[in-house]
mmCIF file of C-alpha atoms in Angstrom:
data_model
loop_
_atom_site.group_PDB
_atom_site.id
_atom_site.type_symbol
_atom_site.label_atom_id
_atom_site.label_comp_id
_atom_site.label_asym_id
_atom_site.label_seq_id
_atom_site.Cartn_x
_atom_site.Cartn_y
_atom_site.Cartn_z
ATOM 1 C CA MET A 1 5.781 -87.633 55.526
ATOM 2 C CA ARG A 2 3.490 -88.697 52.753
ATOM 3 C CA LYS A 3 2.524 -85.065 52.069
ATOM 4 C CA LYS A 4 6.192 -84.055 51.896
ATOM 5 C CA GLU A 5 6.930 -86.768 49.329
ATOM 6 C CA ILE A 6 4.024 -85.587 47.185
ATOM 7 C CA VAL A 7 5.262 -81.982 47.272
ATOM 8 C CA ILE A 8 8.786 -83.073 46.334
ATOM 9 C CA SER A 9 7.464 -85.218 43.479
ATOM 10 C CA VAL A 10 5.411 -82.306 42.146
ATOM 11 C CA LEU A 11 8.392 -79.952 42.327
ATOM 12 C CA VAL A 12 10.648 -82.446 40.546
ATOM 13 C CA GLY A 13 7.986 -82.949 37.866
ATOM 14 C CA CYS A 14 7.682 -79.186 37.339
ATOM 15 C CA LEU A 15 11.455 -78.837 37.059
ATOM 16 C CA LEU A 16 11.580 -81.627 34.469
ATOM 17 C CA LEU A 17 8.789 -79.962 32.480
ATOM 18 C CA LEU A 18 10.634 -76.627 32.564
ATOM 19 C CA LEU A 19 13.860 -78.329 31.486
ATOM 20 C CA GLY A 20 12.061 -80.076 28.634
ATOM 21 C CA ALA A 21 10.450 -76.795 27.542
ATOM 22 C CA ALA A 22 13.834 -75.040 27.624
ATOM 23 C CA ILE A 23 15.433 -77.767 25.505
ATOM 24 C CA TYR A 24 12.528 -77.589 23.040
ATOM 25 C CA VAL A 25 12.799 -73.805 22.720
ATOM 26 C CA TRP A 26 16.559 -74.083 22.233
ATOM 27 C CA HIS A 27 16.028 -76.682 19.499
ATOM 28 C CA VAL A 28 13.530 -74.442 17.713
ATOM 29 C CA THR A 29 15.513 -71.224 17.988
ATOM 30 C CA HIS A 30 18.963 -72.702 17.294
ATOM 31 C CA PRO A 31 18.464 -75.263 14.508
ATOM 32 C CA LYS A 32 21.439 -77.129 13.092
ATOM 33 C CA ILE A 33 20.844 -76.435 9.446
ATOM 34 C CA ARG A 34 23.286 -78.021 7.050
ATOM 35 C CA SER A 35 23.340 -77.941 3.299
ATOM 36 C CA SER A 36 24.072 -81.186 1.511
ATOM 37 C CA GLU A 37 27.488 -81.765 -0.015
ATOM 38 C CA PRO A 38 28.094 -79.079 -2.670
ATOM 39 C CA MET A 39 28.814 -79.849 -6.311
ATOM 40 C CA LEU A 40 32.380 -80.527 -7.329
ATOM 41 C CA ARG A 41 34.189 -77.503 -8.703
ATOM 42 C CA SER A 42 34.512 -79.193 -12.073
ATOM 43 C CA GLU A 43 30.729 -79.687 -12.149
ATOM 44 C CA VAL A 44 30.108 -76.003 -11.464
ATOM 45 C CA VAL A 45 32.662 -74.984 -14.094
ATOM 46 C CA ALA A 46 30.824 -77.204 -16.588
ATOM 47 C CA LEU A 47 27.670 -75.112 -16.008
ATOM 48 C CA ALA A 48 29.456 -71.945 -17.133
ATOM 49 C CA VAL A 49 27.996 -71.950 -20.657
ATOM 50 C CA ASP A 50 25.460 -69.919 -22.638
ATOM 51 C CA GLY A 51 26.492 -66.587 -21.159
ATOM 52 C CA TRP A 52 27.366 -67.859 -17.678
ATOM 53 C CA GLU A 53 30.856 -67.586 -16.179
ATOM 54 C CA TYR A 54 32.438 -69.509 -13.319
ATOM 55 C CA GLU A 55 33.033 -67.157 -10.373
ATOM 56 C CA PRO A 56 34.702 -68.398 -7.141
ATOM 57 C CA LEU A 57 34.251 -66.378 -3.963
ATOM 58 C CA THR A 58 36.716 -66.615 -1.093
ATOM 59 C CA VAL A 59 35.148 -66.235 2.352
ATOM 60 C CA PRO A 60 36.667 -66.957 5.778
ATOM 61 C CA GLY A 61 37.357 -70.675 5.918
ATOM 62 C CA ALA A 62 35.976 -71.590 2.503
ATOM 63 C CA VAL A 63 35.836 -70.963 -1.229
ATOM 64 C CA LEU A 64 32.309 -70.849 -2.630
ATOM 65 C CA ASP A 65 31.880 -71.922 -6.239
ATOM 66 C CA GLY A 66 29.474 -69.770 -8.182
ATOM 67 C CA LEU A 67 28.042 -68.730 -11.504
ATOM 68 C CA ILE A 68 27.635 -65.226 -12.807
ATOM 69 C CA ARG A 69 25.984 -63.700 -15.846
ATOM 70 C CA ILE A 70 27.082 -60.180 -16.783
ATOM 71 C CA PRO A 71 24.556 -57.907 -18.538
ATOM 72 C CA LYS A 72 25.421 -55.753 -21.539
ATOM 73 C CA ASN A 73 24.422 -52.516 -19.850
ATOM 74 C CA PRO A 74 26.499 -51.718 -16.725
ATOM 75 C CA THR A 75 23.471 -50.016 -15.154
ATOM 76 C CA ALA A 76 21.161 -52.993 -15.774
ATOM 77 C CA PRO A 77 19.464 -54.703 -12.819
ATOM 78 C CA TRP A 78 21.044 -57.755 -11.178
ATOM 79 C CA LEU A 79 19.468 -60.770 -9.485
ATOM 80 C CA LEU A 80 21.341 -62.376 -6.578
ATOM 81 C CA PHE A 81 19.687 -65.753 -6.043
ATOM 82 C CA PHE A 82 19.993 -67.959 -2.960
ATOM 83 C CA GLY A 83 18.834 -71.534 -3.555
ATOM 84 C CA GLY A 84 17.619 -74.192 -1.133
ATOM 85 C CA SER A 85 19.715 -76.292 1.235
ATOM 86 C CA GLY A 86 20.452 -78.957 -1.367
ATOM 87 C CA GLY A 87 24.052 -78.265 -2.289
ATOM 88 C CA ARG A 88 23.708 -79.941 -5.675
ATOM 89 C CA ASN A 89 20.897 -77.692 -6.883
ATOM 90 C CA LEU A 90 23.037 -75.085 -8.636
ATOM 91 C CA ASP A 91 22.018 -76.410 -12.051
ATOM 92 C CA LYS A 92 18.314 -76.151 -11.146
ATOM 93 C CA ASP A 93 18.913 -72.703 -9.660
ATOM 94 C CA ARG A 94 20.537 -71.574 -12.907
ATOM 95 C CA HIS A 95 17.581 -72.878 -14.914
ATOM 96 C CA PHE A 96 15.140 -70.964 -12.686
ATOM 97 C CA VAL A 97 17.148 -67.741 -12.991
ATOM 98 C CA GLU A 98 17.362 -68.135 -16.778
ATOM 99 C CA ARG A 99 13.570 -68.408 -16.961
ATOM 100 C CA VAL A 100 13.193 -65.352 -14.757
ATOM 101 C CA ILE A 101 15.562 -63.293 -16.903
ATOM 102 C CA GLY A 102 13.955 -64.389 -20.154
ATOM 103 C CA GLY A 103 15.057 -61.977 -22.882
ATOM 104 C CA GLU A 104 15.769 -59.089 -20.493
ATOM 105 C CA ASP A 105 19.215 -57.553 -20.020
ATOM 106 C CA VAL A 106 19.601 -58.607 -16.385
ATOM 107 C CA GLY A 107 22.750 -59.672 -14.565
ATOM 108 C CA ALA A 108 22.648 -62.708 -12.289
ATOM 109 C CA ALA A 109 24.789 -64.345 -9.636
ATOM 110 C CA MET A 110 24.559 -67.409 -7.391
ATOM 111 C CA TRP A 111 26.976 -69.320 -5.214
ATOM 112 C CA SER A 112 27.029 -72.735 -3.599
ATOM 113 C CA TYR A 113 26.835 -72.997 0.181
ATOM 114 C CA ARG A 114 29.294 -74.476 2.619
ATOM 115 C CA GLY A 115 29.562 -78.268 2.776
ATOM 116 C CA ALA A 116 27.613 -80.810 4.775
ATOM 117 C CA ASP A 117 30.217 -80.907 7.559
ATOM 118 C CA THR A 118 29.615 -77.234 8.395
ATOM 119 C CA ASN A 119 26.606 -75.733 10.125
ATOM 120 C CA CYS A 120 25.877 -73.219 7.390
ATOM 121 C CA TRP A 121 23.390 -71.319 9.589
ATOM 122 C CA ASP A 122 26.222 -69.453 11.319
ATOM 123 C CA SER A 123 27.675 -68.354 7.976
ATOM 124 C CA LEU A 124 24.470 -67.190 6.276
ATOM 125 C CA CYS A 125 24.760 -63.465 6.933
ATOM 126 C CA PRO A 126 28.546 -62.975 6.544
ATOM 127 C CA ASP A 127 28.610 -65.045 3.343
ATOM 128 C CA ALA A 128 25.648 -63.125 1.898
ATOM 129 C CA MET A 129 27.296 -59.798 2.722
ATOM 130 C CA ALA A 130 30.510 -61.048 1.102
ATOM 131 C CA MET A 131 28.584 -61.818 -2.085
ATOM 132 C CA VAL A 132 27.121 -58.307 -2.172
ATOM 133 C CA GLU A 133 30.531 -56.727 -1.604
ATOM 134 C CA HIS A 134 32.084 -58.956 -4.292
ATOM 135 C CA LEU A 135 29.483 -57.852 -6.830
ATOM 136 C CA ARG A 136 30.091 -54.216 -5.918
ATOM 137 C CA SER A 137 33.886 -54.287 -5.926
ATOM 138 C CA LYS A 138 34.422 -56.524 -8.961
ATOM 139 C CA HIS A 139 31.412 -55.756 -11.153
ATOM 140 C CA GLY A 140 30.317 -52.320 -9.948
ATOM 141 C CA VAL A 141 26.856 -53.509 -8.889
ATOM 142 C CA GLN A 142 25.183 -50.897 -6.687
ATOM 143 C CA LEU A 143 22.443 -51.788 -4.216
ATOM 144 C CA GLU A 144 19.833 -49.891 -6.223
ATOM 145 C CA GLN A 145 20.556 -52.353 -9.060
ATOM 146 C CA LEU A 146 20.547 -55.463 -6.883
ATOM 147 C CA HIS A 147 17.423 -57.596 -6.459
ATOM 148 C CA VAL A 148 17.613 -60.426 -3.935
ATOM 149 C CA ALA A 149 15.616 -63.650 -4.193
ATOM 150 C CA GLY A 150 15.812 -66.751 -2.008
ATOM 151 C CA PHE A 151 14.139 -70.152 -1.894
ATOM 152 C CA SER A 152 13.640 -72.085 1.372
ATOM 153 C CA LEU A 153 16.963 -71.819 3.250
ATOM 154 C CA GLY A 154 17.915 -69.230 0.643
ATOM 155 C CA ALA A 155 15.022 -67.046 1.838
ATOM 156 C CA CYS A 156 16.757 -67.001 5.240
ATOM 157 C CA TYR A 157 19.851 -65.656 3.468
ATOM 158 C CA GLY A 158 17.674 -62.891 2.041
ATOM 159 C CA ILE A 159 16.183 -62.011 5.420
ATOM 160 C CA LEU A 160 19.524 -61.891 7.236
ATOM 161 C CA LEU A 161 21.071 -59.926 4.372
ATOM 162 C CA GLY A 162 18.214 -57.429 4.542
ATOM 163 C CA GLU A 163 18.696 -57.013 8.288
ATOM 164 C CA ALA A 164 22.461 -56.490 7.913
ATOM 165 C CA LEU A 165 21.947 -53.893 5.179
ATOM 166 C CA ALA A 166 19.250 -52.110 7.205
ATOM 167 C CA ALA A 167 21.711 -51.827 10.107
ATOM 168 C CA GLN A 168 23.862 -49.768 7.716
ATOM 169 C CA ASP A 169 20.821 -47.775 6.569
ATOM 170 C CA LYS A 170 20.936 -49.557 3.197
ATOM 171 C CA ALA A 171 18.645 -51.873 1.249
ATOM 172 C CA ALA A 172 18.530 -53.946 -1.921
ATOM 173 C CA ALA A 173 16.235 -52.822 -4.744
ATOM 174 C CA SER A 174 13.739 -55.586 -3.857
ATOM 175 C CA THR A 175 13.438 -58.926 -2.045
ATOM 176 C CA THR A 176 11.670 -62.084 -3.195
ATOM 177 C CA LEU A 177 10.951 -64.800 -0.603
ATOM 178 C CA ILE A 178 10.010 -68.216 -2.000
ATOM 179 C CA GLY A 179 8.910 -71.078 0.256
ATOM 180 C CA LEU A 180 10.062 -69.281 3.410
ATOM 181 C CA GLY A 181 12.413 -71.639 5.274
ATOM 182 C CA LEU A 182 11.308 -70.549 8.731
ATOM 183 C CA ALA A 183 9.882 -73.807 10.079
ATOM 184 C CA ALA A 184 11.982 -76.413 11.864
ATOM 185 C CA PRO A 185 11.195 -80.099 11.110
ATOM 186 C CA GLY A 186 8.445 -81.391 13.367
ATOM 187 C CA VAL A 187 7.739 -77.996 14.924
ATOM 188 C CA PRO A 188 4.137 -76.750 14.537
ATOM 189 C CA VAL A 189 3.483 -73.273 13.156
ATOM 190 C CA TRP A 190 2.061 -72.013 16.468
ATOM 191 C CA ALA A 191 5.267 -72.988 18.287
ATOM 192 C CA MET A 192 7.414 -71.319 15.639
ATOM 193 C CA TRP A 193 5.470 -68.074 16.067
ATOM 194 C CA LEU A 194 5.641 -68.352 19.865
ATOM 195 C CA VAL A 195 9.456 -68.309 19.801
ATOM 196 C CA ARG A 196 9.591 -65.941 16.791
ATOM 197 C CA GLY A 197 11.217 -68.462 14.464
ATOM 198 C CA PRO A 198 14.715 -69.967 14.330
ATOM 199 C CA SER A 199 17.245 -67.460 15.645
ATOM 200 C CA GLY A 200 14.422 -64.904 15.831
ATOM 201 C CA LEU A 201 13.988 -64.769 12.057
ATOM 202 C CA LEU A 202 10.348 -63.729 12.298
ATOM 203 C CA ALA A 203 11.430 -60.620 14.174
ATOM 204 C CA LYS A 204 14.245 -60.000 11.684
ATOM 205 C CA LEU A 205 11.678 -59.904 8.868
ATOM 206 C CA ASP A 206 10.543 -56.547 10.160
ATOM 207 C CA SER A 207 13.897 -55.033 9.166
ATOM 208 C CA LEU A 208 13.359 -55.734 5.462
ATOM 209 C CA ARG A 209 13.031 -52.595 3.366
ATOM 210 C CA GLY A 210 11.814 -52.007 -0.159
ATOM 211 C CA PRO A 211 9.231 -53.990 -2.143
ATOM 212 C CA ILE A 212 8.792 -57.641 -1.189
ATOM 213 C CA LEU A 213 7.364 -60.509 -3.242
ATOM 214 C CA ILE A 214 6.218 -63.711 -1.488
ATOM 215 C CA LEU A 215 5.672 -66.961 -3.418
ATOM 216 C CA VAL A 216 4.441 -70.240 -1.930
ATOM 217 C CA GLY A 217 3.054 -73.590 -3.046
ATOM 218 C CA ARG A 218 -0.439 -74.274 -1.694
ATOM 219 C CA ASP A 219 0.593 -77.803 -0.685
ATOM 220 C CA ASP A 220 3.905 -76.821 0.894
ATOM 221 C CA SER A 221 4.243 -79.289 3.768
ATOM 222 C CA ALA A 222 7.653 -77.988 4.867
ATOM 223 C CA ASN A 223 6.475 -74.402 5.400
ATOM 224 C CA PRO A 224 2.655 -74.209 5.362
ATOM 225 C CA VAL A 225 0.861 -71.630 3.259
ATOM 226 C CA GLU A 226 -0.850 -70.263 6.378
ATOM 227 C CA HIS A 227 2.595 -69.387 7.707
ATOM 228 C CA HIS A 228 3.409 -67.316 4.612
ATOM 229 C CA ALA A 229 0.049 -65.545 4.657
ATOM 230 C CA ARG A 230 0.501 -64.620 8.303
ATOM 231 C CA VAL A 231 4.004 -63.288 7.638
ATOM 232 C CA ALA A 232 2.649 -61.148 4.796
ATOM 233 C CA ARG A 233 -0.336 -59.913 6.760
ATOM 234 C CA GLU A 234 1.039 -59.401 10.286
ATOM 235 C CA ILE A 235 4.716 -58.541 9.778
ATOM 236 C CA LEU A 236 5.431 -57.203 6.309
ATOM 237 C CA GLY A 237 2.101 -55.600 5.496
ATOM 238 C CA ASP A 238 2.219 -52.901 2.809
ATOM 239 C CA ARG A 239 5.829 -53.747 1.940
ATOM 240 C CA VAL A 240 4.514 -56.870 0.176
ATOM 241 C CA VAL A 241 3.733 -55.733 -3.364
ATOM 242 C CA LYS A 242 2.533 -59.197 -4.322
ATOM 243 C CA TYR A 243 1.626 -62.387 -2.455
ATOM 244 C CA LEU A 244 1.123 -65.366 -4.766
ATOM 245 C CA GLU A 245 0.048 -68.931 -4.052
ATOM 246 C CA VAL A 246 0.596 -71.513 -6.791
ATOM 247 C CA ASP A 247 -0.465 -75.135 -7.178
ATOM 248 C CA GLY A 248 2.021 -77.689 -5.854
ATOM 249 C CA GLY A 249 4.413 -78.256 -2.991
ATOM 250 C CA HIS A 250 7.512 -76.644 -1.557
ATOM 251 C CA GLY A 251 9.425 -76.177 -4.807
ATOM 252 C CA ALA A 252 6.407 -75.474 -7.031
ATOM 253 C CA PRO A 253 7.031 -71.695 -7.398
ATOM 254 C CA LEU A 254 10.401 -72.422 -9.031
ATOM 255 C CA SER A 255 8.693 -73.939 -12.064
ATOM 256 C CA ASP A 256 5.347 -72.127 -12.090
ATOM 257 C CA ASP A 257 4.918 -69.730 -15.015
ATOM 258 C CA ALA A 258 2.968 -67.140 -13.045
ATOM 259 C CA ALA A 259 5.523 -67.143 -10.233
ATOM 260 C CA ILE A 260 8.404 -66.733 -12.667
ATOM 261 C CA ARG A 261 6.647 -63.834 -14.389
ATOM 262 C CA ALA A 262 6.073 -62.216 -11.003
ATOM 263 C CA VAL A 263 9.787 -62.351 -10.163
ATOM 264 C CA ARG A 264 10.702 -60.939 -13.582
ATOM 265 C CA ARG A 265 8.169 -58.129 -13.158
ATOM 266 C CA GLN A 266 9.554 -57.388 -9.688
ATOM 267 C CA ILE A 267 13.022 -56.887 -11.184
ATOM 268 C CA VAL A 268 12.258 -55.206 -14.490
ATOM 269 C CA SER A 269 9.362 -52.908 -13.515
ATOM 270 C CA ARG A 270 11.131 -51.788 -10.368
ATOM 271 C CA SER A 271 14.331 -51.042 -12.265
ATOM 272 C CA HIS A 272 12.602 -49.199 -15.122
ATOM 273 C CA SER A 273 10.096 -47.199 -13.090
ATOM 274 C CA GLY A 274 12.105 -46.632 -9.930
ATOM 275 C CA ARG A 275 9.113 -47.682 -7.818
ATOM 276 C CA PRO A 276 7.461 -50.988 -6.898
ATOM 277 C CA ALA A 277 4.375 -52.374 -8.581
ATOM 278 C CA SER A 278 1.095 -51.369 -6.969
ATOM 279 C CA GLU A 279 -0.237 -54.846 -6.248
ATOM 280 C CA SER A 280 -1.332 -55.350 -2.664
ATOM 281 C CA VAL A 281 -1.222 -58.305 -0.312
ATOM 282 C CA ARG A 282 -4.095 -60.706 -0.847
ATOM 283 C CA LYS A 283 -5.753 -61.364 2.493
ATOM 284 C CA ARG A 284 -6.614 -64.960 3.310
ATOM 285 C CA LYS A 285 -10.086 -65.630 4.622
#
């Protein structure tokens, strides 16, 4: 009888461990990512100065407030920028994009995300595709003109957009991933790689086409630098035309001069030459 009780206890313990592991994997692969409450429409409208225009975008179940900057030349390159999960960062995003553009004739567009009461993860890809279609139908922006850049959660937008375009045998002119938002809070890097990232994002990275730029802060505690280096080395490989680490934390690349120049060069040199720069991925020792 004693032996039977031991066997039952072991079996119950194993079942509990399996249940706990299943819950953990589900948590990692299906994160509830929410952006903070977006800016008021009047606040976004107030940012439409110095060449920027207010541009609303209607998507199923929501209206996204955005800013757009139209270039002089209709064939000029465009930058579609996806910011981080902070819904009130549109002003900072605009400042970053302005620094990237500098004195170049480059179009730019950005939109706020859905509000804090909505799990924006489920809307990432359809909203991103809606933005691309809006730019094409209203402003005549072709994919060969369109450069995509994303920071943190915004990098996830870029990845899912790239996968959706690849499924149609299409691709943006280039992709810039800044502070890759692939790690779930409290989840170690090894576990994230074991389950291939939230919603399989690590696997989706392989669908990205065209030249890719990766920027990361050396002290990024949210998404460690080792994670970015491994993505560049093991998944993206030769598609990464530049991998750049800068001093600082998660948001450091958004204000770093070298990082900003790298994004500008990605857009301008690619658009003028028709081919990516020849810089290779820097291997980490």
